[in-house]
Short mmCIF file of C-alpha atoms in Angstrom, two decimals:
data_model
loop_
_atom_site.label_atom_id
_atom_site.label_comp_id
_atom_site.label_asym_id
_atom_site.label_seq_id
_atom_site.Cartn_x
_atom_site.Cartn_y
_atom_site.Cartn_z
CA UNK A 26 -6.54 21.14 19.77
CA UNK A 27 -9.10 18.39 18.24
CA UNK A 28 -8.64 17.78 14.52
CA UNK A 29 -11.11 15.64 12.07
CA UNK A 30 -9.76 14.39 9.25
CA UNK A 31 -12.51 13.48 6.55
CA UNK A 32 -12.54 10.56 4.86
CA UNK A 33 -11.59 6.83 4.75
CA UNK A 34 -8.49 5.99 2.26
CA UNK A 35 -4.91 5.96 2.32
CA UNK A 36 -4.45 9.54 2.03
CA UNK A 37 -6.71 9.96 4.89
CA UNK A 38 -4.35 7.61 6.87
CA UNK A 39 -1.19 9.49 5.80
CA UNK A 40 -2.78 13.03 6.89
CA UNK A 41 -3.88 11.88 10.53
CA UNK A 42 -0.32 10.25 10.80
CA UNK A 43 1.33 13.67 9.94
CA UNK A 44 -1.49 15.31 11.95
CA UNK A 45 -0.78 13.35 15.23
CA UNK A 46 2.62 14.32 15.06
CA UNK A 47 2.26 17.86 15.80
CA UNK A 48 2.74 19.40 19.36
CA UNK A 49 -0.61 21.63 18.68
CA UNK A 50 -2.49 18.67 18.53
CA UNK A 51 -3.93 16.51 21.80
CA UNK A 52 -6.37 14.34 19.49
CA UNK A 53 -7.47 13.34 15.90
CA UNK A 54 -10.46 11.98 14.99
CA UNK A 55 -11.17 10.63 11.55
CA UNK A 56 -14.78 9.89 9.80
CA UNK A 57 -15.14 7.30 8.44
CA UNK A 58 -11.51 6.15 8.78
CA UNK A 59 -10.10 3.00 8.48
CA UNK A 60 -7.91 -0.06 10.46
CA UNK A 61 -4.90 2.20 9.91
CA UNK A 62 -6.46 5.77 10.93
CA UNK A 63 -7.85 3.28 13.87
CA UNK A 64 -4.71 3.01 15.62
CA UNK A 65 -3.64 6.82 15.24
CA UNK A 66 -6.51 8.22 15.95
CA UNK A 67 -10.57 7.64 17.04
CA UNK A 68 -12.39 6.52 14.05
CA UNK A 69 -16.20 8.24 13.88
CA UNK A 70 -18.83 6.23 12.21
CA UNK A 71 -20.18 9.08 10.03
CA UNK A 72 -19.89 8.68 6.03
CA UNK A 73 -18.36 11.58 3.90
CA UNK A 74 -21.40 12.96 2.46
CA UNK A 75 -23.56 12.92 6.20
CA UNK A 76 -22.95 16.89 6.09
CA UNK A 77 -25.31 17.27 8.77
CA UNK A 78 -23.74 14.75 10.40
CA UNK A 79 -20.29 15.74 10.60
CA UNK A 80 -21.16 19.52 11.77
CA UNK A 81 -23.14 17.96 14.34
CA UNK A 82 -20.22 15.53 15.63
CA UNK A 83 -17.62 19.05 15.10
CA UNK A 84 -19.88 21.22 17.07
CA UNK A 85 -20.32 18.70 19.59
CA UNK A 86 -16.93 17.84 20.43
CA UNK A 87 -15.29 21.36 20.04
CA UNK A 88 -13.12 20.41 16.66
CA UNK A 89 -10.51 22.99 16.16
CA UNK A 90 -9.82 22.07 12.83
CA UNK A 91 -11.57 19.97 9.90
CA UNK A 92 -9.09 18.70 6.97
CA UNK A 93 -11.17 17.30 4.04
CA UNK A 94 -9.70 14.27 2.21
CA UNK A 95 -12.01 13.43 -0.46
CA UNK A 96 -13.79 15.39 -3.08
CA UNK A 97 -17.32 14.45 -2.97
CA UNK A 98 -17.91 16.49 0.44
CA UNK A 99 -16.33 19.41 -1.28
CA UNK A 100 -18.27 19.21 -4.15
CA UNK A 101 -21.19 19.22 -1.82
CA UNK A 102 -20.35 22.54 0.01
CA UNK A 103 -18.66 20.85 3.56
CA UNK A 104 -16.35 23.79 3.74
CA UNK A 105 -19.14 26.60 3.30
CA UNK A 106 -21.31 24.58 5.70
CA UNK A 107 -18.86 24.27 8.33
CA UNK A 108 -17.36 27.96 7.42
CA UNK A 109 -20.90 29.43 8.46
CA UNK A 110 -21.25 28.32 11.78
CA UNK A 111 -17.69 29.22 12.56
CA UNK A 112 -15.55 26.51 12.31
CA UNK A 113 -12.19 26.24 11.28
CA UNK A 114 -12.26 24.16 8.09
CA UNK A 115 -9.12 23.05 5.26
CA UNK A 116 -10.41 22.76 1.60
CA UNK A 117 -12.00 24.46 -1.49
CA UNK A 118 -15.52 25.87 -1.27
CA UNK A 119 -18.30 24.54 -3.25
CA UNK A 120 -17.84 27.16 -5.57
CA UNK A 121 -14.05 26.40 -6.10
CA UNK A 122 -14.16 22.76 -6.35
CA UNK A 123 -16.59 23.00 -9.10
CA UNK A 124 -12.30 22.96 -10.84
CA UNK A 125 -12.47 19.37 -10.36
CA UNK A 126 -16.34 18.70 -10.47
CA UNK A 127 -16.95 19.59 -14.07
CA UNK A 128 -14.26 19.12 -16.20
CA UNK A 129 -15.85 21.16 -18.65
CA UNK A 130 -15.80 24.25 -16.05
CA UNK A 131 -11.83 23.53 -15.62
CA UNK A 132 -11.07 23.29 -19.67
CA UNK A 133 -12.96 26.30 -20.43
CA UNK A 134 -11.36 28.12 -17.20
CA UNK A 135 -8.02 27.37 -18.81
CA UNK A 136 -8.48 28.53 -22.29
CA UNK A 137 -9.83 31.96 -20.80
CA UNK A 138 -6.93 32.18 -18.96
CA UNK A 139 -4.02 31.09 -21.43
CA UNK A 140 -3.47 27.89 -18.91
CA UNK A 141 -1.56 25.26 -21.30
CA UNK A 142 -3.81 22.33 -22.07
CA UNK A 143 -5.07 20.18 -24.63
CA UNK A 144 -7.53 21.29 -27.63
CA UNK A 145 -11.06 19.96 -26.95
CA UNK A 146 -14.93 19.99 -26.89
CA UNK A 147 -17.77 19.68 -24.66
CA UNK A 148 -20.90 17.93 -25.90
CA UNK A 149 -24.00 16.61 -24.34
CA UNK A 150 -24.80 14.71 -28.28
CA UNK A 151 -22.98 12.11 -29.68
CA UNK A 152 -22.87 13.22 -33.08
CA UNK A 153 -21.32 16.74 -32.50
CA UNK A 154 -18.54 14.85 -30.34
CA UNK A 155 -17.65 12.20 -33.08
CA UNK A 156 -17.21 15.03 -35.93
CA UNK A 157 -14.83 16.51 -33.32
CA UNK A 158 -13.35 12.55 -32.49
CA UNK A 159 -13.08 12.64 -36.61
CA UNK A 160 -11.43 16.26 -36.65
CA UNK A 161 -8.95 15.20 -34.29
CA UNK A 162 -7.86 11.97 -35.14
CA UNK A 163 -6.83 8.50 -32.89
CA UNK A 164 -5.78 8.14 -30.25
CA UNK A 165 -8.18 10.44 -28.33
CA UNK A 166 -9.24 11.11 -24.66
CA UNK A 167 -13.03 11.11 -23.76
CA UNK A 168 -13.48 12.41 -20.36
CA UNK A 169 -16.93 11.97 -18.44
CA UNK A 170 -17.85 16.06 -17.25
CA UNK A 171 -18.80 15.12 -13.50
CA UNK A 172 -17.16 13.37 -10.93
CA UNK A 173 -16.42 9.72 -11.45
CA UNK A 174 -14.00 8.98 -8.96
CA UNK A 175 -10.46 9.12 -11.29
CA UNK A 176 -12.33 6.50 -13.46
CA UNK A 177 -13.94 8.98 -15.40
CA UNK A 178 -10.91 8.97 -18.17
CA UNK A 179 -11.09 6.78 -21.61
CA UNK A 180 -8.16 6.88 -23.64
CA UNK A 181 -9.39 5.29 -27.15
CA UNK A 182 -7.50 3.87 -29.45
CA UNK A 183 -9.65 3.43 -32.61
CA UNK A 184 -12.57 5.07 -33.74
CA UNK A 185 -15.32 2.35 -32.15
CA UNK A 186 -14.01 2.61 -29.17
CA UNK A 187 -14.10 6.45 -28.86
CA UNK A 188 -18.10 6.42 -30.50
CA UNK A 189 -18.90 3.99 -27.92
CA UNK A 190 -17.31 5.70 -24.98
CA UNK A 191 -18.43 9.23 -25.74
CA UNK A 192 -22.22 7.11 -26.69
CA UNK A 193 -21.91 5.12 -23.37
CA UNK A 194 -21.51 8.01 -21.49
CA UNK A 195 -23.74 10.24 -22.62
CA UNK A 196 -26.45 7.99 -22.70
CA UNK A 197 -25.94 8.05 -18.66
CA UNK A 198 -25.08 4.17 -18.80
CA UNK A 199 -21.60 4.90 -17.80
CA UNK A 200 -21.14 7.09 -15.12
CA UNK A 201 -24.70 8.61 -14.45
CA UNK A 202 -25.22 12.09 -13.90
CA UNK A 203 -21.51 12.76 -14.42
CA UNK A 204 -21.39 11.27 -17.71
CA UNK A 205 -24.35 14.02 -19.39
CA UNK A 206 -21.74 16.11 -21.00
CA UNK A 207 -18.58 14.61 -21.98
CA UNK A 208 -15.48 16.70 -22.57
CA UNK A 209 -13.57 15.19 -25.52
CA UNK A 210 -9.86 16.18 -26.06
CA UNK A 211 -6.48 15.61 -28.16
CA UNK A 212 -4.42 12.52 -26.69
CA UNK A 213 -0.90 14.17 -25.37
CA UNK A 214 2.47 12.29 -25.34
CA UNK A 215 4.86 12.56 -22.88
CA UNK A 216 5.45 12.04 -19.19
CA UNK A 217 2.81 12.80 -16.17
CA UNK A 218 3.68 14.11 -12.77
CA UNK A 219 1.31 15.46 -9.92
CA UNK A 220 1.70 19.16 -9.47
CA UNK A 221 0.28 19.88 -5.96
CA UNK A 222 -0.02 23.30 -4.52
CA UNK A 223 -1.27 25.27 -0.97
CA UNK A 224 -3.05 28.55 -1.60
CA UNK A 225 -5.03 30.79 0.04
CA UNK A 226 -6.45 32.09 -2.69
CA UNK A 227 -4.07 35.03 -3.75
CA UNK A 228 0.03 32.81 -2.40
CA UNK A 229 1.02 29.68 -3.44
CA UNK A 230 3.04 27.43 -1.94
CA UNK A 231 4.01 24.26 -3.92
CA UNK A 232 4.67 20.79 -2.34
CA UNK A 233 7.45 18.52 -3.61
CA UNK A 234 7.02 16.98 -6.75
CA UNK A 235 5.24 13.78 -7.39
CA UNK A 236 4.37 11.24 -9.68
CA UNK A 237 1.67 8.73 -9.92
CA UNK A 238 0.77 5.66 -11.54
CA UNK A 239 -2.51 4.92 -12.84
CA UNK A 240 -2.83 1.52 -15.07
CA UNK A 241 -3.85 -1.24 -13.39
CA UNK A 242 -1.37 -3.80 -14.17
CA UNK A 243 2.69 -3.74 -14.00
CA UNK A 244 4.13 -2.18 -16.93
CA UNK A 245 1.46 0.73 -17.54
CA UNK A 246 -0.61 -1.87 -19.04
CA UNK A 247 -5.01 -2.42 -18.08
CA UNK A 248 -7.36 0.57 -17.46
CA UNK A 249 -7.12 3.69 -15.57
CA UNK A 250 -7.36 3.54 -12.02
CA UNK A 251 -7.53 5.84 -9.05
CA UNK A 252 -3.29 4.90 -8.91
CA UNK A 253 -2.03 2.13 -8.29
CA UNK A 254 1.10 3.61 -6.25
CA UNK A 255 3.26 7.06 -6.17
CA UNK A 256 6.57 8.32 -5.58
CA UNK A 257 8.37 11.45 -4.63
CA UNK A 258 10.34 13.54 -5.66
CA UNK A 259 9.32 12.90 -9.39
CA UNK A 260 12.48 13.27 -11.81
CA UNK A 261 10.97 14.91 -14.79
CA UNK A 262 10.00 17.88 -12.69
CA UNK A 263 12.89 19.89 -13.06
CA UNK A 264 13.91 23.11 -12.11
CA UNK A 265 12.29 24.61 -15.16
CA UNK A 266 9.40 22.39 -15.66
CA UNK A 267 8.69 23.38 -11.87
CA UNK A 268 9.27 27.27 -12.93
CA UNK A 269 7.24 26.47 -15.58
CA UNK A 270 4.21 24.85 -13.50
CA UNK A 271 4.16 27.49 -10.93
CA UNK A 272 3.81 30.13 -13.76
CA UNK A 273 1.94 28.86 -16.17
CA UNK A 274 -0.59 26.31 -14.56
CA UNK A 275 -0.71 27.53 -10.59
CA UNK A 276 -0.41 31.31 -10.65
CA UNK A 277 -2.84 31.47 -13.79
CA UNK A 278 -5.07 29.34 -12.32
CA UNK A 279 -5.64 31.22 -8.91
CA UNK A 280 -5.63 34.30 -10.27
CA UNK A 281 -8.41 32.64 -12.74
CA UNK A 282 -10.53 31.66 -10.03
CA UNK A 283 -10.30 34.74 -8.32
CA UNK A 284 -11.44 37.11 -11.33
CA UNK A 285 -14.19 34.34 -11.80
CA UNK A 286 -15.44 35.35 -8.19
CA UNK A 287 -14.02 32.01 -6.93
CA UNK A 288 -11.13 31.95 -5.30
CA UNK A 289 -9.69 28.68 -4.47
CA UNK A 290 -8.46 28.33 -0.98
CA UNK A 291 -7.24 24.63 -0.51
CA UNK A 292 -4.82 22.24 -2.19
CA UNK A 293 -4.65 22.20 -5.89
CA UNK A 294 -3.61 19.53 -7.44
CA UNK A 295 -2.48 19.83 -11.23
CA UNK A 296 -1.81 16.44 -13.56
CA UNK A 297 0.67 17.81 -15.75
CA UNK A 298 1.49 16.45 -18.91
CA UNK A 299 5.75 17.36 -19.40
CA UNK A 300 7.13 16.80 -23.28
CA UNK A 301 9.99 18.36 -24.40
CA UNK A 302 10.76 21.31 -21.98
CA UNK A 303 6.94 21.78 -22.12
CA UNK A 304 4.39 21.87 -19.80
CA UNK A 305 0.27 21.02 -20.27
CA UNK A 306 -2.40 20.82 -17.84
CA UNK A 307 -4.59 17.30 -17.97
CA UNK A 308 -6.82 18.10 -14.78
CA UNK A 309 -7.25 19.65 -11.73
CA UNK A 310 -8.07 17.96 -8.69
CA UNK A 311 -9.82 20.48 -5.72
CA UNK A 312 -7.73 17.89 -2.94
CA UNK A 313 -4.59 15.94 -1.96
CA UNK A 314 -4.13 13.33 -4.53
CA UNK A 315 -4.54 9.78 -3.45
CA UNK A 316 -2.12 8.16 -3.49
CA UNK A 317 0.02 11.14 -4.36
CA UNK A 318 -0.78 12.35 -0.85
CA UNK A 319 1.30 9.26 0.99
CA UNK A 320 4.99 10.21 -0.55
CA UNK A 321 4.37 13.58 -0.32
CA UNK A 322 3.48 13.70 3.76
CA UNK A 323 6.30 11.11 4.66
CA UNK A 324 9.17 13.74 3.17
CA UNK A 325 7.43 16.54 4.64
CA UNK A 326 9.18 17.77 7.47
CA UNK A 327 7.48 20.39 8.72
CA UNK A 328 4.84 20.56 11.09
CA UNK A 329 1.72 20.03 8.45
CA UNK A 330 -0.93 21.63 10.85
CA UNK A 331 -0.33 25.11 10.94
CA UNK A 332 0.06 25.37 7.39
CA UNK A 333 -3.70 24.06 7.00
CA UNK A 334 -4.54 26.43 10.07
CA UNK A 335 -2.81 29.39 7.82
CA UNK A 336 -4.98 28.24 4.69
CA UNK A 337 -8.32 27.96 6.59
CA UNK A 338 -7.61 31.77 7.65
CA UNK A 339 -6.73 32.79 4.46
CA UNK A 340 -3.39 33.91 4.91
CA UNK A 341 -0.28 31.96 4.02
CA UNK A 342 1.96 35.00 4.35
CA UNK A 343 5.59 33.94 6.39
CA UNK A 344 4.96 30.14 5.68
CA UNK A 345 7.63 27.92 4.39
CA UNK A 346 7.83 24.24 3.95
CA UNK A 347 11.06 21.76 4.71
CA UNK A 348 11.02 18.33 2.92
CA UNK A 349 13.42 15.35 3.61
CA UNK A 350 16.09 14.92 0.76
CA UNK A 351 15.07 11.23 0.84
CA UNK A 352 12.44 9.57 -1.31
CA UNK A 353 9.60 8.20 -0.88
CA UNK A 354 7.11 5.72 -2.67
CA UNK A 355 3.88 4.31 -1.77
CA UNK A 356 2.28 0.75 -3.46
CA UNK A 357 -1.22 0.66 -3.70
CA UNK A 358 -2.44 -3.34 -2.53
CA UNK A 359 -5.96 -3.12 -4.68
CA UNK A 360 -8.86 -6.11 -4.59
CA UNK A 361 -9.96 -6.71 -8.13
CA UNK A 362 -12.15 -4.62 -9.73
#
């Protein structure tokens, strides 16, 4: 079987190298891919967003199966595209990704569906959002609505630098389009890990636990980044946290999406926020985190391939998942931003 992997990062690199490794597959290609995909697999000069493109080059060479790293072809319908002329495709429909696309769709999701998060707002005016940054108090988290590539985040720590985030922002100086509605929320304490998650829309099968790091610079200090590195198995996800994850955050979730006519067939990736026993829900992420995704595919011991087969077909009924006991870490090398 052929296999095209989408995308051009890390994670990308760590799914064609699981990929490659199974018997059921004789070749990977990857678009755009990178120098590491390059010596795995054949890199394809087509970007992520050249829909028409990619169904093209996947008609054309017979692909059996399509895995989509990155969310900006998601966002754009890729999996719909490719689902309606009859090709086997792994990831969240346009409809379902819309979880990580608007952060505003994914709060409001959660507080009709009892999914523990923080209290927040959504406004498209600045002076509705700082009454609400004045409500809640400092520090406070002002999130652009749209997708900003996991740069989107502010965490201010006086009042100026809250009114000029949430003023930045929705002014469309920021972040664009993605920045017209701002979701502004209570700052929580406590320790993050990466919740990740297979579903076909109705089972779900959780991955080993993760954790990733997102500050810039050594000791949790700078801005927000993408992650700057991730390791596996993450301590602070006990057995109850876990329990509590799967529970609370996954199985609400799904079901969620499914009464909202949009049932999530994919990976879902929760960022959990973990204090005290307790477990809150800081975002969802319609994809394999990056670089959450590296850890998490070098302790997976199973074949990888046909549990993305038993997604795209909507049935992950009978499938289990072995993991290494080792663990495993991955350091982002970054140019400066």
């Amino acid at each position: 079987m052929k296999v095209l992997v989408i995308g051009g990062g890390g994670r990308e690199h760590a799914l064609v190298w699981k990929i490659a490794q199974s018997p059921m597959v004789g070749k990977v290609f990857c678009a755009p891919g990178n120098p590491g995909t390059a010596e795995l697999a054949e890199n394809v000069d087509i970007a992520v967003d050249d829909l028409p493109g990619l169904l093209a080059f996947a008609k054309d060479q017979g692909i059996g199966l399509t895995v989509v790293g990155p969310e900006l072809p998601l966002s754009m319908g890729l999996v719909d595209l490719f689902e309606e002329h009859g090709l086997k495709v792994f990831g969240a429909r346009k409809n379902a990704a819309i979880i990580e696309a608007s952060k505003a769709f994914s709060k409001d999701l959660m507080q009709k569906y009892n999914v523990p998060t923080a209290a927040y707002g959504v406004f498209t005016e600045v002076e509705p959002a700082v009454s609400f940054i004045d409500q809640t108090g400092i520090p406070i988290v002002i999130k652009a609505d749209g997708l900003a590539a996991g740069k989107g985040v502010i965490i201010a720590q006086s009042r100026e630098e809250a009114v000029a985030a949430v003023t930045d922002m929705l002014s469309g100086n920021a972040f664009g389009a993605a920045g017209s509605r701002v979701v502004v929320e209570e700052f929580l304490k406590g320790e993050e890990a990466s919740f990740l998650a297979f579903t076909d829309g109705v089972r779900i099968i959780p991955l080993a636990s993760a954790q990733d790091h997102k500050a810039v610079f050594d000791g949790d200090l700078g801005p927000n980044t993408g992650g700057m590195g991730a390791y596996s198995p993450a301590p602070v996800v006990t057995a109850d946290i876990h329990e509590k994850a799967m529970a609370e955050v996954m199985r609400r979730t799904v079901d969620g999406m499914a009464a909202e006519g949009r049932p999530y067939r994919g990976v879902l990736y929760a960022g959990l926020m973990t204090d005290g026993g307790q477990v809150k829900t800081l975002e969802f992420n319609a994809r394999f985190g990056d670089p959450e995704c590296q850890p998490l595919l070098m302790r997976m011991k199973s074949d990888i391939v046909p549990i993305l087969l038993a997604v795209a077909a909507g049935d992950l009924s009978g499938v289990e998942i072995e993991w290494h006991d080792k663990a495993a870490v991955c350091v982002v090398l970054a140019a400066g931003g």
